[in-house]
Short mmCIF file of C-alpha atoms in Angstrom, two decimals:
data_model
loop_
_atom_site.label_atom_id
_atom_site.label_comp_id
_atom_site.label_asym_id
_atom_site.label_seq_id
_atom_site.Cartn_x
_atom_site.Cartn_y
_atom_site.Cartn_z
CA MET A 1321 41.16 225.90 15.04
CA THR A 1322 38.20 227.62 13.46
CA THR A 1323 35.83 225.89 15.87
CA THR A 1324 37.79 227.20 18.82
CA MET A 1325 37.80 230.75 17.55
CA ASN A 1326 34.10 230.77 16.72
CA ARG A 1327 33.02 229.41 20.15
CA PRO A 1328 30.96 232.07 21.98
CA ALA A 1329 32.57 233.39 25.11
CA LYS A 1330 30.85 232.86 28.45
CA PRO A 1331 29.14 235.91 29.89
CA LEU A 1332 30.82 237.46 32.85
CA ALA A 1333 27.76 236.83 35.07
CA ALA A 1334 28.06 233.05 34.49
CA ILE A 1335 31.59 232.94 35.80
CA LYS A 1336 31.37 232.18 39.53
CA PRO A 1337 34.15 233.63 41.60
CA LYS A 1338 36.04 231.28 43.84
CA PRO A 1339 34.65 231.50 47.41
CA THR A 1340 36.94 233.08 49.91
CA PHE A 1341 38.07 231.42 53.12
CA LYS A 1342 35.64 233.53 55.16
CA GLN A 1343 32.73 232.46 52.95
CA ARG A 1344 33.65 228.79 53.25
CA LEU A 1345 33.95 229.23 56.99
CA ASN A 1346 30.45 230.76 57.14
CA VAL A 1347 28.99 227.86 55.13
CA PHE A 1348 30.70 225.35 57.41
CA ASP A 1349 29.42 227.22 60.45
CA VAL A 1350 25.81 227.11 59.20
CA LYS A 1351 26.00 223.38 58.47
CA ALA A 1352 28.03 222.23 61.46
CA SER A 1353 26.83 224.49 64.29
CA PRO A 1354 23.54 222.63 64.97
CA TYR A 1355 25.44 219.36 65.34
CA LEU A 1356 27.98 220.99 67.64
CA TYR A 1357 25.19 222.40 69.82
CA ILE A 1358 23.62 218.96 70.37
CA ALA A 1359 26.95 217.11 70.55
CA PRO A 1360 27.34 217.44 74.37
CA PHE A 1361 24.12 215.51 74.95
CA PHE A 1362 25.15 212.64 72.66
CA ILE A 1363 28.67 212.55 74.09
CA LEU A 1364 27.26 212.40 77.62
CA PHE A 1365 24.72 209.76 76.57
CA ALA A 1366 27.48 207.66 74.99
CA LEU A 1367 29.58 207.84 78.16
CA VAL A 1368 26.94 207.24 80.83
CA GLY A 1369 24.27 205.41 78.82
CA LEU A 1370 25.42 203.59 75.72
CA PHE A 1371 28.87 202.46 76.92
CA PRO A 1372 27.61 200.88 80.20
CA LEU A 1373 24.86 199.13 78.24
CA VAL A 1374 27.29 197.62 75.74
CA TYR A 1375 29.84 196.78 78.43
CA THR A 1376 27.17 195.07 80.54
CA PHE A 1377 26.31 192.85 77.57
CA VAL A 1378 30.01 191.98 77.16
CA VAL A 1379 30.25 191.04 80.85
CA SER A 1380 27.15 188.82 80.51
CA LEU A 1381 29.04 186.67 77.99
CA PHE A 1382 31.74 185.71 80.51
CA ASP A 1383 31.98 183.86 83.80
CA TRP A 1384 32.76 187.11 85.59
CA HIS A 1385 33.49 187.13 89.34
CA LEU A 1386 33.30 190.24 91.52
CA LEU A 1387 36.79 189.77 93.01
CA LYS A 1388 38.53 187.47 90.54
CA GLY A 1389 37.45 189.45 87.50
CA GLN A 1390 36.93 188.13 83.99
CA GLY A 1391 36.79 184.37 83.61
CA ASP A 1392 36.07 182.02 80.72
CA PHE A 1393 33.90 182.97 77.78
CA VAL A 1394 30.52 181.22 78.15
CA GLY A 1395 28.50 182.91 75.42
CA LEU A 1396 24.75 182.81 76.04
CA GLN A 1397 25.01 180.24 78.82
CA ASN A 1398 24.29 182.87 81.48
CA PHE A 1399 21.09 183.82 79.67
CA SER A 1400 20.02 180.18 79.49
CA GLU A 1401 20.68 179.60 83.21
CA VAL A 1402 18.95 182.80 84.33
CA LEU A 1403 15.86 182.03 82.23
CA GLN A 1404 15.68 178.63 83.97
CA ASP A 1405 16.13 180.15 87.42
CA ARG A 1406 12.88 180.14 89.42
CA PHE A 1407 14.13 182.99 91.60
CA PHE A 1408 14.40 185.22 88.53
CA TRP A 1409 10.80 184.49 87.51
CA ASN A 1410 9.67 185.01 91.09
CA SER A 1411 11.37 188.41 91.15
CA LEU A 1412 9.81 189.31 87.82
CA PHE A 1413 6.35 188.37 89.13
CA ASN A 1414 6.90 190.50 92.24
CA THR A 1415 8.08 193.43 90.12
CA VAL A 1416 5.07 193.36 87.80
CA SER A 1417 2.67 192.88 90.73
CA ILE A 1418 4.05 195.86 92.67
CA PHE A 1419 4.15 197.89 89.46
CA LEU A 1420 0.46 197.26 88.72
CA LEU A 1421 -0.58 197.91 92.33
CA SER A 1422 1.30 201.22 92.31
CA ALA A 1423 1.00 202.56 88.75
CA ILE A 1424 -2.76 202.23 88.23
CA PRO A 1425 -3.92 203.87 91.51
CA GLN A 1426 -1.09 206.38 91.26
CA LEU A 1427 -2.12 207.65 87.83
CA ALA A 1428 -5.81 207.72 88.78
CA VAL A 1429 -5.17 209.74 91.97
CA ALA A 1430 -2.67 212.01 90.17
CA LEU A 1431 -5.25 212.75 87.49
CA PHE A 1432 -7.87 213.54 90.14
CA LEU A 1433 -5.49 215.83 92.06
CA ALA A 1434 -4.48 217.63 88.87
CA ALA A 1435 -8.13 218.22 88.00
CA VAL A 1436 -8.82 219.63 91.48
CA LEU A 1437 -5.73 221.86 91.42
CA ASP A 1438 -6.75 223.15 87.99
CA GLN A 1439 -9.83 224.78 89.53
CA ASN A 1440 -9.98 228.29 90.98
CA LEU A 1441 -8.88 227.44 94.50
CA ARG A 1442 -7.69 229.75 97.21
CA ALA A 1443 -3.95 229.58 97.90
CA LYS A 1444 -3.35 227.57 94.72
CA THR A 1445 0.43 227.82 95.05
CA PHE A 1446 0.30 226.41 98.58
CA TRP A 1447 -1.71 223.36 97.54
CA ARG A 1448 0.44 222.74 94.48
CA MET A 1449 3.61 222.83 96.56
CA SER A 1450 2.00 220.63 99.19
CA VAL A 1451 1.42 217.73 96.80
CA LEU A 1452 5.11 217.87 95.90
CA LEU A 1453 6.35 217.55 99.50
CA PRO A 1454 6.30 213.70 99.56
CA TYR A 1455 8.60 213.68 96.53
CA ILE A 1456 11.13 215.89 98.32
CA VAL A 1457 11.32 213.63 101.38
CA THR A 1458 14.22 211.19 101.16
CA PRO A 1459 13.37 207.52 100.46
CA VAL A 1460 15.04 206.47 103.71
CA ALA A 1461 12.67 208.65 105.76
CA VAL A 1462 9.70 207.37 103.75
CA ALA A 1463 10.78 203.78 104.37
CA MET A 1464 11.18 204.35 108.12
CA ILE A 1465 7.71 205.90 108.40
CA PHE A 1466 5.93 203.21 106.41
CA THR A 1467 7.90 200.39 108.01
CA ASN A 1468 6.55 201.50 111.38
CA MET A 1469 3.06 201.84 109.94
CA PHE A 1470 3.11 198.35 108.41
CA GLY A 1471 4.81 196.62 111.32
CA GLU A 1472 3.31 193.21 112.00
CA GLN A 1473 3.42 193.39 115.80
CA TYR A 1474 3.44 197.05 116.79
CA GLY A 1475 2.53 198.75 113.54
CA LEU A 1476 -0.01 201.55 113.45
CA ILE A 1477 -2.34 199.85 110.97
CA ASN A 1478 -2.42 196.53 112.85
CA ASN A 1479 -3.07 198.37 116.11
CA VAL A 1480 -6.05 200.11 114.53
CA LEU A 1481 -7.32 196.81 113.16
CA GLY A 1482 -6.92 195.25 116.61
CA ASN A 1483 -9.10 197.95 118.15
CA PHE A 1484 -11.89 196.79 115.85
CA GLY A 1485 -11.34 193.15 116.76
CA LEU A 1486 -9.71 192.23 113.42
CA ASP A 1487 -6.73 189.95 113.00
CA PRO A 1488 -3.37 191.60 112.24
CA VAL A 1489 -2.13 191.56 108.67
CA MET A 1490 1.24 189.92 107.99
CA TRP A 1491 2.61 192.79 105.96
CA LYS A 1492 6.14 191.38 105.62
CA SER A 1493 5.49 187.63 105.73
CA GLU A 1494 2.81 187.28 103.05
CA THR A 1495 3.08 188.11 99.38
CA LEU A 1496 0.04 190.25 98.60
CA PRO A 1497 0.11 192.37 101.80
CA SER A 1498 3.82 193.09 101.28
CA HIS A 1499 3.16 194.15 97.69
CA ILE A 1500 0.35 196.44 98.82
CA ALA A 1501 2.58 197.99 101.50
CA ILE A 1502 5.44 198.67 99.07
CA ALA A 1503 3.03 199.99 96.42
CA THR A 1504 1.61 202.38 99.03
CA MET A 1505 5.11 203.73 99.66
CA VAL A 1506 5.62 204.28 95.94
CA ASN A 1507 2.24 205.93 95.50
CA TRP A 1508 2.74 208.27 98.43
CA ARG A 1509 6.06 209.48 97.02
CA TRP A 1510 5.30 209.80 93.30
CA THR A 1511 1.61 210.73 93.04
CA GLY A 1512 2.13 214.45 93.66
CA TYR A 1513 5.01 214.60 91.18
CA ASN A 1514 2.87 213.12 88.40
CA ALA A 1515 -0.05 215.33 89.40
CA LEU A 1516 1.97 218.48 88.77
CA ILE A 1517 3.02 217.21 85.33
CA LEU A 1518 -0.61 216.53 84.42
CA LEU A 1519 -1.62 219.89 85.90
CA ALA A 1520 0.82 221.69 83.59
CA ALA A 1521 -0.77 219.92 80.62
CA MET A 1522 -4.30 220.81 81.79
CA GLN A 1523 -3.42 224.49 82.08
CA ALA A 1524 -2.32 224.48 78.44
CA VAL A 1525 -5.84 223.51 77.27
CA PRO A 1526 -7.64 226.59 75.84
CA ARG A 1527 -10.26 227.87 78.27
CA ASP A 1528 -12.52 228.81 75.39
CA LEU A 1529 -13.29 225.13 74.87
CA TYR A 1530 -14.54 224.77 78.44
CA GLU A 1531 -16.65 227.92 78.21
CA SER A 1532 -18.19 226.85 74.91
CA ALA A 1533 -18.92 223.36 76.23
CA ALA A 1534 -20.53 224.84 79.35
CA LEU A 1535 -22.78 227.02 77.18
CA ASP A 1536 -23.85 223.89 75.31
CA GLY A 1537 -24.95 222.35 78.60
CA ALA A 1538 -21.99 220.00 79.24
CA GLY A 1539 -21.37 219.40 82.93
CA ALA A 1540 -18.01 219.35 84.69
CA LEU A 1541 -17.68 215.58 84.39
CA ARG A 1542 -18.59 215.61 80.70
CA ARG A 1543 -16.09 218.42 80.03
CA PHE A 1544 -13.37 216.49 81.82
CA PHE A 1545 -13.82 213.30 79.80
CA SER A 1546 -14.60 214.97 76.47
CA ILE A 1547 -12.14 217.88 76.50
CA THR A 1548 -9.52 217.52 79.22
CA LEU A 1549 -8.51 213.90 78.74
CA PRO A 1550 -8.21 214.03 74.92
CA SER A 1551 -6.22 217.26 75.16
CA ILE A 1552 -3.65 215.97 77.65
CA ARG A 1553 -3.24 212.52 76.10
CA PRO A 1554 0.41 213.09 75.00
CA THR A 1555 1.31 214.03 78.57
CA MET A 1556 -0.60 211.01 79.85
CA VAL A 1557 1.45 208.79 77.54
CA PHE A 1558 4.65 210.39 78.86
CA VAL A 1559 3.60 209.82 82.48
CA VAL A 1560 2.61 206.20 81.76
CA ILE A 1561 5.94 205.44 80.06
CA THR A 1562 8.06 207.05 82.78
CA SER A 1563 6.01 205.32 85.47
CA THR A 1564 6.51 202.01 83.68
CA ILE A 1565 10.27 202.47 83.48
CA GLY A 1566 10.50 203.52 87.13
CA GLY A 1567 8.10 200.82 88.33
CA LEU A 1568 10.02 197.99 86.64
CA GLN A 1569 13.29 199.29 88.14
CA ILE A 1570 11.99 199.57 91.69
CA PHE A 1571 14.71 198.92 94.27
CA THR A 1572 14.79 201.40 97.16
CA GLU A 1573 11.34 200.79 98.63
CA PRO A 1574 11.48 196.97 98.83
CA ARG A 1575 15.12 197.10 99.95
CA LEU A 1576 14.35 199.41 102.88
CA PHE A 1577 10.99 197.84 103.71
CA ASP A 1578 12.83 194.95 105.38
CA PRO A 1579 16.58 195.70 105.53
CA ALA A 1580 17.35 192.41 107.29
CA THR A 1581 16.25 190.36 104.27
CA ALA A 1582 16.69 191.58 100.72
CA GLY A 1583 13.18 190.83 99.56
CA GLY A 1584 11.68 188.90 102.45
CA SER A 1585 12.50 185.63 104.17
CA GLN A 1586 10.76 183.69 101.37
CA ARG A 1587 11.54 186.21 98.62
CA GLN A 1588 7.90 187.25 98.73
CA PHE A 1589 8.65 190.84 97.66
CA GLN A 1590 12.08 190.52 96.05
CA THR A 1591 12.01 192.55 92.83
CA THR A 1592 14.19 191.96 89.78
CA VAL A 1593 16.63 194.75 90.65
CA LEU A 1594 16.88 193.38 94.19
CA TYR A 1595 17.68 189.95 92.75
CA LEU A 1596 20.27 191.57 90.48
CA TRP A 1597 21.83 193.24 93.52
CA GLU A 1598 21.90 189.91 95.37
CA MET A 1599 23.50 188.14 92.41
CA ALA A 1600 26.18 190.83 92.00
CA PHE A 1601 27.18 191.69 95.57
CA GLN A 1602 26.18 188.68 97.65
CA ARG A 1603 26.81 185.82 95.24
CA GLN A 1604 29.51 187.93 93.52
CA ASN A 1605 28.51 186.63 90.08
CA PHE A 1606 28.81 189.64 87.80
CA GLY A 1607 28.17 187.61 84.67
CA LYS A 1608 24.68 186.53 85.70
CA ALA A 1609 23.97 189.93 87.27
CA SER A 1610 24.74 191.57 83.91
CA THR A 1611 22.48 189.02 82.24
CA ILE A 1612 19.61 189.93 84.58
CA ALA A 1613 20.23 193.62 83.84
CA TRP A 1614 20.02 193.01 80.10
CA LEU A 1615 16.87 190.90 80.40
CA LEU A 1616 15.28 193.65 82.48
CA PHE A 1617 16.31 196.18 79.83
CA LEU A 1618 14.61 194.12 77.12
CA ILE A 1619 11.46 193.77 79.23
CA ILE A 1620 11.32 197.56 79.78
CA VAL A 1621 11.75 198.13 76.03
CA LEU A 1622 8.93 195.66 75.37
CA PHE A 1623 6.61 197.45 77.80
CA GLY A 1624 7.57 200.78 76.24
CA VAL A 1625 6.77 199.56 72.72
CA ILE A 1626 3.41 198.19 73.88
CA ASN A 1627 2.56 201.51 75.55
CA TYR A 1628 3.56 203.38 72.41
CA LEU A 1629 1.45 201.21 70.11
CA ILE A 1630 -1.60 201.43 72.36
CA SER A 1631 -1.31 205.20 72.77
CA ARG A 1632 -0.77 205.65 69.03
CA ARG A 1633 -3.87 203.61 68.22
CA ILE A 1634 -5.96 205.58 70.72
CA ALA A 1635 -4.65 208.91 69.44
CA THR A 1636 -5.38 207.93 65.83
CA ALA A 1637 -8.93 206.90 66.70
CA ASP A 1638 -9.56 210.14 68.61
CA ALA A 1639 -8.13 212.27 65.81
CA ALA A 1640 -10.37 210.55 63.29
CA LYS A 1641 -13.53 210.94 65.34
CA PRO A 1642 -13.52 213.58 68.11
CA SER A 1643 -16.33 213.60 70.61
CA ARG A 1644 -19.54 215.54 70.00
CA THR A 1645 -18.84 217.85 72.93
CA THR A 1646 -15.38 218.66 71.62
CA ARG A 1647 -16.68 219.41 68.13
CA ARG A 1648 -19.37 221.73 69.47
CA ALA A 1649 -16.92 223.49 71.78
CA ARG A 1650 -14.44 224.05 68.94
CA LYS A 1651 -17.11 225.43 66.60
CA ARG A 1652 -18.41 227.80 69.28
CA ALA A 1653 -14.87 228.89 70.14
CA GLU A 1654 -14.17 229.62 66.46
CA ARG A 1655 -17.32 231.69 66.17
CA THR A 1656 -16.37 233.62 69.32
CA THR A 1657 -12.89 234.44 68.06
CA ARG A 1658 -14.31 235.68 64.76
#
């Protein structure tokens, strides 16, 4: 009893009042509002991205027919059969071949166009909008134009070659010419789009670096490789990854290049997505079509990881040791600002 009476009383400042409902509501609002703001994106992604991906994997585990619906559970048998299918590997080879023939020249030309448009040109807005016009044209119109150009009998290119006494090229019957023709269609449509993305990145590079490098005697080519390319590397990585994803999913151009045959009479330009379409809607085998879709998804993820690791290694090396021109330009720019 004595101990209780002698215990010192707590000071009034140490006694925390019970938070009111309005205060609790304010705390909840501060903590929960950011999640509510980003919730629509994740809900939309779950509905149109994650759910179809999971459901496609479920379908790949069954003997699923287009009209009859779900059949017997077969597990990973569809994966085993597709991996042993020579048509699947042929389509994968065609996809990678067309991707390489389109992505590499496309990025090189887009980088060149962006560098030219970054200069002080007259009517800059006109030229920048002009390179975007091929992207606006519908793929059907693009396919009709290039199909006439690459016609084997009456095509424009073969007629020009004939005027010089050269043999016509079998654009639709042979593998490599058909890949080149389809890659040309892809390049014509997407080069300007990528050029504008790279141009936006180039315009964000501080002009003081270019002026300082020019005062140090660096030419235009040296400034481009020593300042421009290292500065826009994150955007370059973005363009490479998006081009990889789009290139491995190519469907419209090869489908419209020869509408009579989905990929050529000998499957010489049948891509993986075209083979998936054939498996689903011509053979009506949704189980194997879902398997092909999942294998393509894994291949795209693999390419994306490889691109990420390579770009990360290059960025780390550049950050550790910038070029001599860049170091001089930065030092001169710092002295100028002071």
